[in-house]
mmCIF file of C-alpha atoms in Angstrom:
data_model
loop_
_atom_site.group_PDB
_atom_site.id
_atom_site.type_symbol
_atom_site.label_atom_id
_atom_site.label_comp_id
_atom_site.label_asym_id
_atom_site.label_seq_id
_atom_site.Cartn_x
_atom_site.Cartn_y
_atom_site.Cartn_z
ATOM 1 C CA UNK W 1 0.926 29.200 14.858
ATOM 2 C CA UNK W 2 3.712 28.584 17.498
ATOM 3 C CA UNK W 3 6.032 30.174 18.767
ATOM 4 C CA UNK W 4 9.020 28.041 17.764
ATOM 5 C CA UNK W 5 7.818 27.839 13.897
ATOM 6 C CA UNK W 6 7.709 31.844 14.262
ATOM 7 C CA UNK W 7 11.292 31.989 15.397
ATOM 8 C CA UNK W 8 12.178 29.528 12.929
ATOM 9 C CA UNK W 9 15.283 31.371 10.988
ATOM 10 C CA UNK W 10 18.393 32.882 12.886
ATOM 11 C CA UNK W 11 17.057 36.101 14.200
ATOM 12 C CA UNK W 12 18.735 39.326 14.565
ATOM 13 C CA UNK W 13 18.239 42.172 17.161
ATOM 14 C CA UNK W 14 19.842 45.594 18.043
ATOM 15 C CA UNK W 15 23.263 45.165 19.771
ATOM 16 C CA UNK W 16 23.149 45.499 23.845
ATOM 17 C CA UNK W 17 26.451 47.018 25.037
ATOM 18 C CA UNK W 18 26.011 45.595 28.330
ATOM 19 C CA UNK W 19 24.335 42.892 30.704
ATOM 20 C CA UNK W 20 24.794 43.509 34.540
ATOM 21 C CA UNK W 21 24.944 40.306 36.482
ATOM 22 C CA UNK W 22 24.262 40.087 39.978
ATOM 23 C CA UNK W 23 23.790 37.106 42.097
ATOM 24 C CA UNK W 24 20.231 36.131 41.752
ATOM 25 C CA UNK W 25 19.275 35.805 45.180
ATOM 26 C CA UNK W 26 15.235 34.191 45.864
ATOM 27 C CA UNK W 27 14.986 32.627 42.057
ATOM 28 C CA UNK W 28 13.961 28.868 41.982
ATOM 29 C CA UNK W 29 15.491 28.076 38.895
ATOM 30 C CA UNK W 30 12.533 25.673 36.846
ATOM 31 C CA UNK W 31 15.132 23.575 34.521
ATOM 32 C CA UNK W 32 18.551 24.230 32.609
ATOM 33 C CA UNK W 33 19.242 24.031 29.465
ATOM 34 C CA UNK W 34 21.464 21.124 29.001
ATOM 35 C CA UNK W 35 24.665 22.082 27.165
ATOM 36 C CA UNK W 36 27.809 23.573 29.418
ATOM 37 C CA UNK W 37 29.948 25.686 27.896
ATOM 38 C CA UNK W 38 33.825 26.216 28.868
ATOM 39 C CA UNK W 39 34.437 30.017 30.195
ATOM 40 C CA UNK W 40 37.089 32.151 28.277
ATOM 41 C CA UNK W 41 38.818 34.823 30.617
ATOM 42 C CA UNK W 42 38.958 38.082 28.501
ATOM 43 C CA UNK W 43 42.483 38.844 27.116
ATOM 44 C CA UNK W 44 43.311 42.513 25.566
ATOM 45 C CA UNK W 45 45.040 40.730 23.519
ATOM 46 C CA UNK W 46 42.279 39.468 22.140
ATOM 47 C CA UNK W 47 40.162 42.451 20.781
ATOM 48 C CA UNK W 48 40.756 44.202 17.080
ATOM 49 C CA UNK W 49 41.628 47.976 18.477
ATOM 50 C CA UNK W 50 39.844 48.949 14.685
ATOM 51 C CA UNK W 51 36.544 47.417 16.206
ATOM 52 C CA UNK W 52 34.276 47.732 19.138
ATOM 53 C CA UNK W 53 35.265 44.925 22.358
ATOM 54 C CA UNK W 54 34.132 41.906 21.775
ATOM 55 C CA UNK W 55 32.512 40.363 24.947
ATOM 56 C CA UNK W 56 33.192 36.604 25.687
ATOM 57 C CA UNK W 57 30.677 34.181 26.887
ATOM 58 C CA UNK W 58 31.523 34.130 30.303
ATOM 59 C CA UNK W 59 28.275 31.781 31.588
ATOM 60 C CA UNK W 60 28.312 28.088 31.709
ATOM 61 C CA UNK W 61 24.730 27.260 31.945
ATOM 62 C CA UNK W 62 21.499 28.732 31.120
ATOM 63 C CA UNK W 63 18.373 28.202 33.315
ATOM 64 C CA UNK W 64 14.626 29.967 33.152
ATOM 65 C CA UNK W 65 13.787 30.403 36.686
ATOM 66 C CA UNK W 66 11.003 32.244 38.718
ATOM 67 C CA UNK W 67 10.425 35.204 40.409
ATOM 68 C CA UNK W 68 7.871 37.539 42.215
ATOM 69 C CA UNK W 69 5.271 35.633 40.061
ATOM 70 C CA UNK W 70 6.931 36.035 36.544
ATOM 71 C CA UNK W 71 9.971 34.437 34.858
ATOM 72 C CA UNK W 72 13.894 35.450 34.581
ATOM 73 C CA UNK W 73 16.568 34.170 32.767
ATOM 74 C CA UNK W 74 19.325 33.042 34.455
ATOM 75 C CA UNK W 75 22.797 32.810 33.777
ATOM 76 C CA UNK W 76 24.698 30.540 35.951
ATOM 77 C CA UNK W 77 21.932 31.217 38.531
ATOM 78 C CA UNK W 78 22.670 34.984 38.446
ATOM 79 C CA UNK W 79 19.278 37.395 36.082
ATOM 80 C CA UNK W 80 19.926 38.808 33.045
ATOM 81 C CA UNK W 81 19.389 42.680 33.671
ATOM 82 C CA UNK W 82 18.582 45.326 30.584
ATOM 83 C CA UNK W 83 21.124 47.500 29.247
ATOM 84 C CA UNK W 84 18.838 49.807 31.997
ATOM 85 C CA UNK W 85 20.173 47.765 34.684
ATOM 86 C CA UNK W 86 16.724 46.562 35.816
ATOM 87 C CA UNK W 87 16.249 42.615 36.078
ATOM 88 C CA UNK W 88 14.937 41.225 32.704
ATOM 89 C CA UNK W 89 11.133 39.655 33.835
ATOM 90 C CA UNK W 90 9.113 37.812 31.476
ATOM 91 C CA UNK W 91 5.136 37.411 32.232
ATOM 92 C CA UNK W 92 4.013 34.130 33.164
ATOM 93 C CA UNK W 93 2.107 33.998 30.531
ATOM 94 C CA UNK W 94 4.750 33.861 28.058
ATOM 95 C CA UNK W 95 7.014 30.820 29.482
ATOM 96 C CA UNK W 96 7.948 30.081 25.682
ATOM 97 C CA UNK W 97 9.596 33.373 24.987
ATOM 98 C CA UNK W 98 11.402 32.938 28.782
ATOM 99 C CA UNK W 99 12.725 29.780 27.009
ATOM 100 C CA UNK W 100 13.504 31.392 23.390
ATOM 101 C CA UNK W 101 15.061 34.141 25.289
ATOM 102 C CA UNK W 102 16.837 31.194 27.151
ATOM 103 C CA UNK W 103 18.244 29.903 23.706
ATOM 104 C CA UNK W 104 19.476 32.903 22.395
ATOM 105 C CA UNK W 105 21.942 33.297 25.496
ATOM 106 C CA UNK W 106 22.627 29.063 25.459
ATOM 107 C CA UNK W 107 23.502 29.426 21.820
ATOM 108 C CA UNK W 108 26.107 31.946 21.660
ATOM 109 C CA UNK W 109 29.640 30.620 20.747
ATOM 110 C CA UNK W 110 32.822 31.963 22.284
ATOM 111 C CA UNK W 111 32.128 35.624 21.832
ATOM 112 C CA UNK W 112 28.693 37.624 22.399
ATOM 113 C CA UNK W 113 27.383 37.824 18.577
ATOM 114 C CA UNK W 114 26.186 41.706 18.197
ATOM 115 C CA UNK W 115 22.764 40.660 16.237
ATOM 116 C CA UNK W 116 22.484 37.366 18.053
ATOM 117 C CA UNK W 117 19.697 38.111 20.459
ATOM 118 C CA UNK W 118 16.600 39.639 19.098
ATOM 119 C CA UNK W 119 14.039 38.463 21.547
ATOM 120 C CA UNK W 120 16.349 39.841 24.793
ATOM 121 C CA UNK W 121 16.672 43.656 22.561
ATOM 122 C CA UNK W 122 12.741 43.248 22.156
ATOM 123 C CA UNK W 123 12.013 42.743 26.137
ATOM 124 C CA UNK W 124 14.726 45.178 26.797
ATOM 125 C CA UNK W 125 13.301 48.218 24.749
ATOM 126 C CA UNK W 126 9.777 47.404 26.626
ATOM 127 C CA UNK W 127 11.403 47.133 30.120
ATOM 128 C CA UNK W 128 13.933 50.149 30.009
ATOM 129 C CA UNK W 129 11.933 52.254 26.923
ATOM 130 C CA UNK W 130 8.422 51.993 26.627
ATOM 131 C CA UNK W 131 7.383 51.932 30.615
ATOM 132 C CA UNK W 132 7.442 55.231 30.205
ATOM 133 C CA UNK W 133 4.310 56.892 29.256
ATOM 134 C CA UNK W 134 5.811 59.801 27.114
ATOM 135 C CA UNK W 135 8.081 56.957 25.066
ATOM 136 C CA UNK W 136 5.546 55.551 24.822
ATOM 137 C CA UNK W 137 3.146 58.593 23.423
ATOM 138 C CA UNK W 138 5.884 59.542 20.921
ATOM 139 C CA UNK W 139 6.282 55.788 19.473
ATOM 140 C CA UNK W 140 2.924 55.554 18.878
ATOM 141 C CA UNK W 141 2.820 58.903 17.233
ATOM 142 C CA UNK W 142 6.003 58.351 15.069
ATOM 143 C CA UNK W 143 4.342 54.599 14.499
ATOM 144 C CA UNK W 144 1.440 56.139 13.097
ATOM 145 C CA UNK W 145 3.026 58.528 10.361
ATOM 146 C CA UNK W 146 3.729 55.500 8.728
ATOM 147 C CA UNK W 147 0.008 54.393 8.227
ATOM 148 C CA UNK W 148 -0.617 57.825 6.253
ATOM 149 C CA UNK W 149 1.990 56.872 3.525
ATOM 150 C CA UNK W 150 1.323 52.795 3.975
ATOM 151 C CA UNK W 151 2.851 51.085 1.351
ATOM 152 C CA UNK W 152 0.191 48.614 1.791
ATOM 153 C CA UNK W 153 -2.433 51.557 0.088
ATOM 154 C CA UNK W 154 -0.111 52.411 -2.686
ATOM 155 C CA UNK W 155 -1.085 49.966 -5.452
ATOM 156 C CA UNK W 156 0.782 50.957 -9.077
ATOM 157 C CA UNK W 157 -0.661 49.696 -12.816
ATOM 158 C CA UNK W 158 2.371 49.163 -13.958
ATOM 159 C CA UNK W 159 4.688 46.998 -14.642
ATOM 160 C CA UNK W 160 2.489 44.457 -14.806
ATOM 161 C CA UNK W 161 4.246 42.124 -11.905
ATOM 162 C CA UNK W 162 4.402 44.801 -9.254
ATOM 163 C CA UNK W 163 0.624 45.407 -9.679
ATOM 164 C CA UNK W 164 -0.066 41.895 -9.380
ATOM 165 C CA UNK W 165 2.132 41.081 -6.285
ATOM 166 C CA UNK W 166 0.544 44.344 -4.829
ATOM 167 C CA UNK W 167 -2.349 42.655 -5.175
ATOM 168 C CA UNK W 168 -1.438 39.291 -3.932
ATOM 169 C CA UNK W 169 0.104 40.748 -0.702
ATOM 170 C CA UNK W 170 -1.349 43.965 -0.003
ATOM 171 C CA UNK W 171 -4.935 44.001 -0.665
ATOM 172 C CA UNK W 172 -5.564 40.898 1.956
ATOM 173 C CA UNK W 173 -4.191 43.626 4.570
ATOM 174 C CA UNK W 174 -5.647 46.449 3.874
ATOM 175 C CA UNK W 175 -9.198 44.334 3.806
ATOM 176 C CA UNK W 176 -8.363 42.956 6.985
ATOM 177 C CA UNK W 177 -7.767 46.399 8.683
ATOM 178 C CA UNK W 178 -11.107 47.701 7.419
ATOM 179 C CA UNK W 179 -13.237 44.769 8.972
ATOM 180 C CA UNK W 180 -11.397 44.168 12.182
ATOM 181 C CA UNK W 181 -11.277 48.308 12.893
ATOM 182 C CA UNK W 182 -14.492 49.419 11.451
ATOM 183 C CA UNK W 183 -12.259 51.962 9.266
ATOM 184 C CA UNK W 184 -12.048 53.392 6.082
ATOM 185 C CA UNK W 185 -8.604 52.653 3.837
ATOM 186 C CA UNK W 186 -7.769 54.362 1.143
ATOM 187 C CA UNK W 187 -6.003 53.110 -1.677
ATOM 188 C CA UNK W 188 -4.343 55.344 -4.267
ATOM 189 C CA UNK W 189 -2.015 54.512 -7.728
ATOM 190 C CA UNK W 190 -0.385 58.295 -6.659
ATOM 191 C CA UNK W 191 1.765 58.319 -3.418
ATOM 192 C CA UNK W 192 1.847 62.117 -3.092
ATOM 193 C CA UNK W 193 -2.133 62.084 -2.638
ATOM 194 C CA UNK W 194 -2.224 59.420 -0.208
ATOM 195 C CA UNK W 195 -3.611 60.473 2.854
ATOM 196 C CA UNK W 196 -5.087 58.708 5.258
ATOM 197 C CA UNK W 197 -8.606 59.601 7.295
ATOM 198 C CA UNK W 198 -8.140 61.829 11.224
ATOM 199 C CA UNK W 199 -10.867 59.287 12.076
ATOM 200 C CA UNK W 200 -9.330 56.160 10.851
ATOM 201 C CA UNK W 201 -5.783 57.382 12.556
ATOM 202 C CA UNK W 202 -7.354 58.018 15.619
ATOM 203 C CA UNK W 203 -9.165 54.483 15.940
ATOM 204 C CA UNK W 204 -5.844 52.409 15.089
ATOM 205 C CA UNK W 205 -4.363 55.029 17.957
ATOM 206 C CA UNK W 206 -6.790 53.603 20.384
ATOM 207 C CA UNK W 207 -6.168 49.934 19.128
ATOM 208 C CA UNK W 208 -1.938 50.479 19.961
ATOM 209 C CA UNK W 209 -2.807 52.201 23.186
ATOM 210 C CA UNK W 210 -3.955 49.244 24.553
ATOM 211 C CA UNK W 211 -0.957 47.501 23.854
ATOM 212 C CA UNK W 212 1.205 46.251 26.411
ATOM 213 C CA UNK W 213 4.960 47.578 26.617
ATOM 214 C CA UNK W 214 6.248 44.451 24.801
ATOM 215 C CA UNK W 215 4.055 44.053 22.345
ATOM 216 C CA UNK W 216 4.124 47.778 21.866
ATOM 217 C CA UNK W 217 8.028 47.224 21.049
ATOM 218 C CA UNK W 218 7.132 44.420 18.671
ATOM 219 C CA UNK W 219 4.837 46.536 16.573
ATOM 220 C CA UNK W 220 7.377 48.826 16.805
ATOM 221 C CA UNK W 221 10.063 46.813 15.225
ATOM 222 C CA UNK W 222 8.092 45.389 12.962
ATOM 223 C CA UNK W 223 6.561 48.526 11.334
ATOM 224 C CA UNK W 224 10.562 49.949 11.617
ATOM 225 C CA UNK W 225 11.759 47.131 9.371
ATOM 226 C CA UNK W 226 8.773 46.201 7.188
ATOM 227 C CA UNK W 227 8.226 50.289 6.640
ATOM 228 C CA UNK W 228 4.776 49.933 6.885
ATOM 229 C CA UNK W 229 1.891 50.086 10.107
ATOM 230 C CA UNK W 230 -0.343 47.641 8.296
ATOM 231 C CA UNK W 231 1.776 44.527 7.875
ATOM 232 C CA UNK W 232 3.380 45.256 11.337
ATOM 233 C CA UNK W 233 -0.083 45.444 13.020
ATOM 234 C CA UNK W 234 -0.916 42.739 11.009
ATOM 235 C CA UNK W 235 1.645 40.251 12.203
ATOM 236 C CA UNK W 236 1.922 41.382 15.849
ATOM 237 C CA UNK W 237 -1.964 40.607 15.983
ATOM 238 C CA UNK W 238 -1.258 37.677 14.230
ATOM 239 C CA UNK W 239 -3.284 37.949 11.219
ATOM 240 C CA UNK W 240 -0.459 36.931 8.771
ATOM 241 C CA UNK W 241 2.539 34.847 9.069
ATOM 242 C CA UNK W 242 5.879 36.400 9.184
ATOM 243 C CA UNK W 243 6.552 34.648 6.061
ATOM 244 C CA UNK W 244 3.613 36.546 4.788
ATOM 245 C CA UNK W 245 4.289 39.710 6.365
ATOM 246 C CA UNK W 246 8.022 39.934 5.001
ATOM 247 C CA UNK W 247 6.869 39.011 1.145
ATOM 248 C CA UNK W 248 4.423 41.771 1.956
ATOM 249 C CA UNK W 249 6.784 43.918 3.018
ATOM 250 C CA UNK W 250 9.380 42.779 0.131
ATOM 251 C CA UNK W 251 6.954 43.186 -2.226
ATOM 252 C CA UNK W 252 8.918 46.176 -4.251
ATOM 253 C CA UNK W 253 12.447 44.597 -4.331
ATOM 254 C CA UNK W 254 10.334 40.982 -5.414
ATOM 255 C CA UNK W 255 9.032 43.060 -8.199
ATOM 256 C CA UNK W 256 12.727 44.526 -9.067
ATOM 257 C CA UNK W 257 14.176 40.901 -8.891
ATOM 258 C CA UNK W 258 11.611 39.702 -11.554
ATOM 259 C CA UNK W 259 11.937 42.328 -13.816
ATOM 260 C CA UNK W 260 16.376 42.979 -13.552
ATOM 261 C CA UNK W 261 17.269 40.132 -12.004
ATOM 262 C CA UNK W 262 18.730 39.476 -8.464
ATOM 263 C CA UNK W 263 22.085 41.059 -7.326
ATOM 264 C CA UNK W 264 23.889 37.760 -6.060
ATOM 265 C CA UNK W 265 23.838 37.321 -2.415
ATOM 266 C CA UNK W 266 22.771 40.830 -1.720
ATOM 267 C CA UNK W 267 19.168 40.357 -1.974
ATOM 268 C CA UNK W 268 19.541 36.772 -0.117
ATOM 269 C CA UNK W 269 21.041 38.820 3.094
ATOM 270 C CA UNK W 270 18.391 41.693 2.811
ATOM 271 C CA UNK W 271 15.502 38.637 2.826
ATOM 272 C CA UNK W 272 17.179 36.734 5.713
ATOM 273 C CA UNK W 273 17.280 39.784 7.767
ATOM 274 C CA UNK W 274 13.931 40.735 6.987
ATOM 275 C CA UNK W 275 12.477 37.144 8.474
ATOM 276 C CA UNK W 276 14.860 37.337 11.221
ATOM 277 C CA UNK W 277 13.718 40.514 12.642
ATOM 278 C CA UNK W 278 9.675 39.826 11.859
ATOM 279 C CA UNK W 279 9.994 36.347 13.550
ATOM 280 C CA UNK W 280 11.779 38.066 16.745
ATOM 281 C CA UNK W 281 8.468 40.423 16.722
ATOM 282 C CA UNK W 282 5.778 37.693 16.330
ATOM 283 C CA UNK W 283 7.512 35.447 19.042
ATOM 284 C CA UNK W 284 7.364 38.326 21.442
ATOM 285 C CA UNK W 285 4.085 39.686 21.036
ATOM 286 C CA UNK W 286 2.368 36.068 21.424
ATOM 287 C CA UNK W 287 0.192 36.433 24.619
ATOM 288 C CA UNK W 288 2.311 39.922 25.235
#
């Protein structure tokens, strides 16, 4: 599956309230992305005193270049840097998401859109969050909670089209997890019994340990939006598709739509978002 079919729908990420730009000194910009944009000076004028300041685009081009053996993006030759302040490198083993990341920076309008760049929030949270060991640690703890009350093992009788989407979507997971780990998943019709195994925790533990800091903060985002360890783990190993993983994850309000109808526009917005922010987390953890 590539990487651009994964990123396929407008994505959206947590804002970034702020970019520091140096001059990027010692990067050989590889190739720039071909449109050039007119810069807007910044005019108080300009800003709704009722909202947060809007940031104009204030970058003509937008390049991928390379440095100290991995990638940046650059804007107007100068890095993007983290909220953290620390320069933004991508592995060279992931030149796609360099570009992607690229993309989301070429394809903002006049003003910085707040849920616009998904892919920069993901490498952001892994450069200036998870390098540290004890984020780390707690993430993976507060990551796991979520497998002990999976919705993925909940799997009702009733009504009748709940049961069967729980089936349709859910079961493939859980069946997954059991072969690839060597673990035991239980499945339950009551969610105040469901419990998962110490030993069964403690193996998927190991298996997100070994995760590297980006694709730690993909699995993290996922299982954060799809409220559930399974699908996230399954999608950031890429097991299912994000349009799998989000009708997984959906599978409850699907059920609801069938049986009451659909609230108009409401549950289109909630669906969009839900693709958006799984395709952001499949693009990035793709050779993370």
């Amino acid at each position: 599956m590539s990487a651009t079919r994964m990123l396929g729908s407008a994505m959206r990420c947590m804002p970034l309230a702020q970019y520091a730009m140096q001059p990027g000194a010692g990067y050989r910009p590889l190739r720039a992305l071909g449109t050039t944009r007119t810069v807007h000076d910044t005019s108080a004028d300009d800003i709704n005193k009722n909202r947060a300041p809007a940031i104009r685009r204030f970058w003509r081009n937008v390049s991928v270049g390379e440095k100290d053996g991995g990638l940046v993006v650059l804007l107007d030759a100068r890095p993007v840097k983290t909220p953290g302040g620390t320069p933004m490198r991508i592995s060279a083993r992931q030149p796609a998401l360099a570009w992607l990341v690229a993309g989301e920076w070429e394809s903002q309008k006049e003003f910085l859109g707040a849920h616009s760049l998904p892919l920069t929030s993901l490498v952001s949270r892994a450069i200036d969050g998870l390098s540290d060991a004890n984020v780390r640690a707690d993430v993976i703890t507060k990551l796991l909670k979520y497998f002990h009350t999976d919705s993925v093992c909940l799997h009702d009788n009733h009504p009748r089209v709940l049961a069967e989407l729980q089936q349709r979507h859910y079961a493939p997971i859980a069946a997954w997890a059991r072969s690839a780990y060597a673990i035991d998943i239980k499945t339950t019709t009551d969610m105040f019994v469901l419990r998962q195994t110490p030993e069964a925790a403690d193996r998927l533990r190991a298996v997100v340990e070994g995760f590297s800091d980006l694709k730690l903060a993909a699995l993290e985002r996922a299982v954060m939006t799809a409220k559930s360890f399974l699908i996230g783990l399954a999608l950031v190993e890429q097991r299912v598709s994000v349009e799998d993983a989000a009708c997984a994850a959906l599978v409850e309000a699907t059920a609801q739509t069938q049986l009451w109808g659909e609230l108009e526009n409401a549950h289109d917005l909630d669906n969009a978002a839900m693709r958006q922010i799984l395709g952001a987390s499949a693009c990035a953890a793709l050779n993370a």
